[in-house]
Short mmCIF file of C-alpha atoms in Angstrom, two decimals:
data_model
loop_
_atom_site.label_atom_id
_atom_site.label_comp_id
_atom_site.label_asym_id
_atom_site.label_seq_id
_atom_site.Cartn_x
_atom_site.Cartn_y
_atom_site.Cartn_z
CA MET A 18 -389.99 30.61 -214.48
CA GLN A 19 -391.66 27.22 -213.99
CA ALA A 20 -388.41 25.80 -212.62
CA MET A 21 -388.15 28.63 -210.08
CA SER A 22 -391.78 28.14 -209.03
CA TRP A 23 -391.28 24.39 -208.63
CA ILE A 24 -388.17 24.90 -206.49
CA ASP A 25 -389.96 27.51 -204.36
CA GLN A 26 -392.89 25.13 -203.77
CA ASN A 27 -390.89 21.93 -203.22
CA LEU A 28 -387.62 22.82 -201.44
CA THR A 29 -387.11 23.76 -197.80
CA TYR A 30 -384.31 26.12 -196.85
CA ASP A 31 -381.97 24.22 -194.52
CA HIS A 32 -378.43 25.44 -193.93
CA ILE A 33 -377.47 22.41 -191.82
CA ASN A 34 -378.56 19.77 -194.37
CA ALA A 35 -376.93 21.49 -197.34
CA SER A 36 -374.27 20.39 -199.81
CA LEU A 37 -372.54 23.81 -199.88
CA GLN A 38 -371.58 22.79 -203.45
CA ALA A 39 -374.46 24.01 -205.67
CA ASP A 40 -375.43 20.36 -205.97
CA ALA A 41 -378.59 19.76 -208.01
CA ASN A 42 -378.65 16.07 -207.05
CA HIS A 43 -378.60 16.95 -203.33
CA ALA A 44 -381.40 19.50 -203.76
CA LEU A 45 -383.55 17.12 -205.78
CA SER A 46 -383.05 14.04 -203.58
CA GLN A 47 -383.23 15.82 -200.21
CA ARG A 48 -385.72 18.53 -201.23
CA ARG A 49 -383.76 20.89 -199.00
CA GLY A 50 -380.53 22.80 -198.86
CA HIS A 51 -379.26 26.33 -198.80
CA CYS A 52 -378.89 28.98 -201.49
CA SER A 53 -376.32 27.08 -203.57
CA ASP A 54 -378.47 23.93 -203.67
CA TYR A 55 -381.52 25.95 -204.74
CA HIS A 56 -379.62 27.79 -207.44
CA GLY A 57 -377.55 24.79 -208.54
CA LEU A 58 -380.80 22.90 -209.17
CA CYS A 59 -382.41 25.86 -210.91
CA ALA A 60 -379.33 26.35 -213.13
CA THR A 61 -379.38 22.64 -214.03
CA LEU A 62 -383.09 22.75 -214.89
CA GLY A 63 -382.56 25.93 -216.91
CA ARG A 64 -379.76 24.34 -218.93
CA ALA A 65 -381.94 21.26 -219.52
CA MET A 66 -384.55 23.62 -221.01
CA GLY A 67 -381.94 25.25 -223.25
CA TYR A 68 -381.09 28.40 -221.28
CA PRO A 69 -377.48 29.32 -220.52
CA THR A 70 -377.31 29.51 -216.71
CA ARG A 71 -374.71 29.68 -213.97
CA VAL A 72 -374.44 30.04 -210.22
CA THR A 73 -372.75 33.08 -208.76
CA TYR A 74 -371.28 33.63 -205.31
CA GLY A 75 -370.78 36.88 -203.52
CA LEU A 76 -370.66 38.59 -200.16
CA SER A 77 -373.45 40.39 -198.39
CA LEU A 78 -372.29 43.83 -197.38
CA TYR A 79 -374.50 43.99 -194.30
CA PRO A 80 -373.96 42.03 -191.08
CA LYS A 81 -375.34 38.49 -191.08
CA ASN A 82 -374.21 35.09 -189.85
CA SER A 83 -372.98 33.86 -193.22
CA PRO A 84 -371.63 36.62 -195.41
CA SER A 85 -371.45 34.49 -198.57
CA HIS A 86 -374.55 34.05 -200.69
CA CYS A 87 -375.30 32.27 -203.97
CA LYS A 88 -377.61 33.36 -206.77
CA MET A 89 -378.45 32.03 -210.22
CA GLU A 90 -377.97 33.89 -213.48
CA ALA A 91 -379.62 33.12 -216.82
CA PHE A 92 -378.63 34.61 -220.16
CA LEU A 93 -381.78 36.23 -221.55
CA PRO A 94 -381.35 38.12 -224.84
CA PRO A 95 -381.45 41.08 -225.29
CA TYR A 96 -380.82 41.75 -221.57
CA GLY A 97 -377.74 39.58 -221.06
CA TRP A 98 -377.08 37.82 -217.76
CA VAL A 99 -380.00 38.34 -215.36
CA SER A 100 -379.72 37.49 -211.66
CA PHE A 101 -382.38 35.52 -209.73
CA ASP A 102 -382.52 34.70 -206.01
CA ILE A 103 -385.03 31.96 -205.21
CA SER A 104 -383.91 31.15 -201.67
CA GLU A 105 -384.01 34.74 -200.38
CA THR A 106 -387.39 35.30 -202.04
CA GLN A 107 -388.73 32.15 -200.38
CA LYS A 108 -387.43 33.31 -196.97
CA LEU A 109 -388.91 36.80 -197.52
CA VAL A 110 -392.33 35.36 -198.43
CA LYS A 111 -392.32 33.12 -195.32
CA SER A 112 -391.41 36.12 -193.17
CA ILE A 113 -394.24 38.19 -194.67
CA GLN A 114 -396.78 35.39 -194.26
CA SER A 115 -395.84 34.70 -190.63
CA SER A 116 -395.79 38.37 -189.60
CA ASN A 117 -398.52 39.79 -187.38
CA ASP A 118 -397.67 43.29 -188.62
CA PHE A 119 -399.74 42.97 -191.81
CA THR A 120 -403.38 42.38 -192.63
CA PRO A 121 -404.12 39.34 -194.81
CA GLN A 122 -404.58 41.70 -197.78
CA GLN A 123 -401.20 43.35 -197.12
CA GLN A 124 -399.56 39.94 -196.79
CA GLN A 125 -401.00 38.90 -200.16
CA SER A 126 -399.91 42.14 -201.81
CA LEU A 127 -396.37 41.93 -200.41
CA THR A 128 -396.08 38.23 -201.31
CA THR A 129 -397.18 38.99 -204.88
CA ALA A 130 -394.65 41.85 -205.10
CA ALA A 131 -391.82 39.61 -203.81
CA ARG A 132 -392.60 36.89 -206.35
CA GLN A 133 -392.89 39.44 -209.18
CA ARG A 134 -389.48 40.80 -208.22
CA LEU A 135 -388.07 37.26 -208.41
CA ARG A 136 -389.54 36.68 -211.88
CA SER A 137 -388.18 40.03 -213.10
CA GLY A 138 -384.63 39.33 -212.02
CA PHE A 139 -382.89 41.88 -209.89
CA ARG A 140 -379.64 43.46 -208.84
CA GLU A 141 -378.94 44.61 -205.34
CA ASN A 142 -376.48 47.14 -204.05
CA SER A 143 -375.71 45.21 -200.85
CA TRP A 144 -374.07 42.18 -202.51
CA LEU A 145 -370.56 41.97 -203.97
CA LEU A 146 -370.04 39.40 -206.74
CA LEU A 147 -366.98 37.16 -206.19
CA THR A 148 -367.28 34.14 -208.50
CA ARG A 149 -369.30 32.97 -211.49
CA GLY A 150 -369.89 29.38 -212.52
CA THR A 151 -368.60 26.07 -211.17
CA ASP A 152 -365.71 23.62 -211.57
CA TYR A 153 -362.73 25.93 -211.30
CA GLU A 154 -359.22 25.38 -212.57
CA LEU A 155 -357.21 27.34 -210.04
CA ALA A 156 -353.73 28.79 -210.40
CA PRO A 157 -351.65 27.32 -208.97
CA PRO A 158 -353.53 24.07 -209.61
CA ALA A 159 -355.51 22.61 -206.71
CA SER A 160 -354.92 19.02 -205.61
CA LYS A 161 -358.48 18.11 -206.67
CA PRO A 162 -361.25 19.68 -208.77
CA VAL A 163 -362.87 22.67 -207.08
CA ARG A 164 -366.64 22.74 -207.61
CA ILE A 165 -367.34 26.21 -206.19
CA VAL A 166 -365.54 28.98 -204.35
CA ARG A 167 -367.84 30.52 -201.74
CA THR A 168 -365.37 32.72 -199.93
CA ALA A 169 -361.91 31.18 -200.20
CA TYR A 170 -360.37 27.90 -201.31
CA VAL A 171 -357.29 27.10 -199.24
CA GLU A 172 -354.87 24.17 -199.32
CA ALA A 173 -352.00 23.37 -197.00
CA ASP A 174 -349.46 20.71 -197.99
CA GLY A 175 -351.70 19.57 -200.85
CA ALA A 176 -354.80 19.04 -198.70
CA ALA A 177 -357.89 21.22 -198.90
CA LEU A 178 -358.67 22.95 -195.62
CA PRO A 179 -362.29 22.88 -194.44
CA GLU A 180 -364.23 25.73 -195.92
CA PRO A 181 -365.33 28.21 -193.27
CA ASP A 182 -369.06 28.31 -192.61
CA PRO A 183 -369.83 31.27 -190.34
CA ALA A 184 -373.52 30.30 -190.08
CA ASN A 185 -372.82 26.85 -188.59
CA SER A 186 -372.67 27.33 -184.82
CA SER A 187 -371.16 23.87 -184.23
CA GLN A 188 -368.24 24.35 -186.61
CA ARG A 189 -365.03 25.26 -184.81
CA GLU A 190 -362.43 26.15 -187.40
CA PHE A 191 -361.48 29.57 -188.66
CA SER A 192 -364.29 31.59 -190.19
CA TRP A 193 -365.19 35.23 -190.62
CA MET A 194 -368.12 37.53 -191.14
CA THR A 195 -368.70 41.11 -192.23
CA SER A 196 -369.41 43.37 -189.31
CA HIS A 197 -370.25 47.03 -188.99
CA ARG A 198 -371.63 47.11 -185.48
CA TYR A 199 -371.61 43.50 -184.36
CA THR A 200 -374.35 42.22 -182.07
CA ALA A 201 -374.39 38.47 -181.45
CA ASP A 202 -377.65 36.81 -182.46
CA ARG A 203 -376.93 33.61 -180.51
CA PRO A 204 -374.85 32.65 -177.46
#
């Protein structure tokens, strides 16, 4: 829990300056990143403290710019693998605290509830698990080690193709997003 609190207090969510590789070194040196950097660092700190941990990747089942999302799991007997989501909790708390819809007392109560939910671990019914862990041996073998698989790992003629990043508005290769009733949120 101390590792999650430290990450929440010391990292800034930044999708542009992110490793996209669950890179603890990037998160620690830059003090920023996106969900995989947060959870890669938390998993590393958890393992250093003796807890079995891993990052997981899945897809959000509701429309958003980037459908893939990373979480961290820790093995906590007798419960088994418990999921934690530091980056989304941090974004939720910032949204609550910046909202004019709540009184200061309501903001405090909602912030406390969000952080308690984080510490309790949680499952959500709007996220579909795709991968667990890091450093994959793919079949057929990839031309180089594959750290994580966010959505798809694709090679052509032995060269890895750039991984799609639907949330990066300046990226111009193929990407995708889940969409039920699509409304653009930027030009």
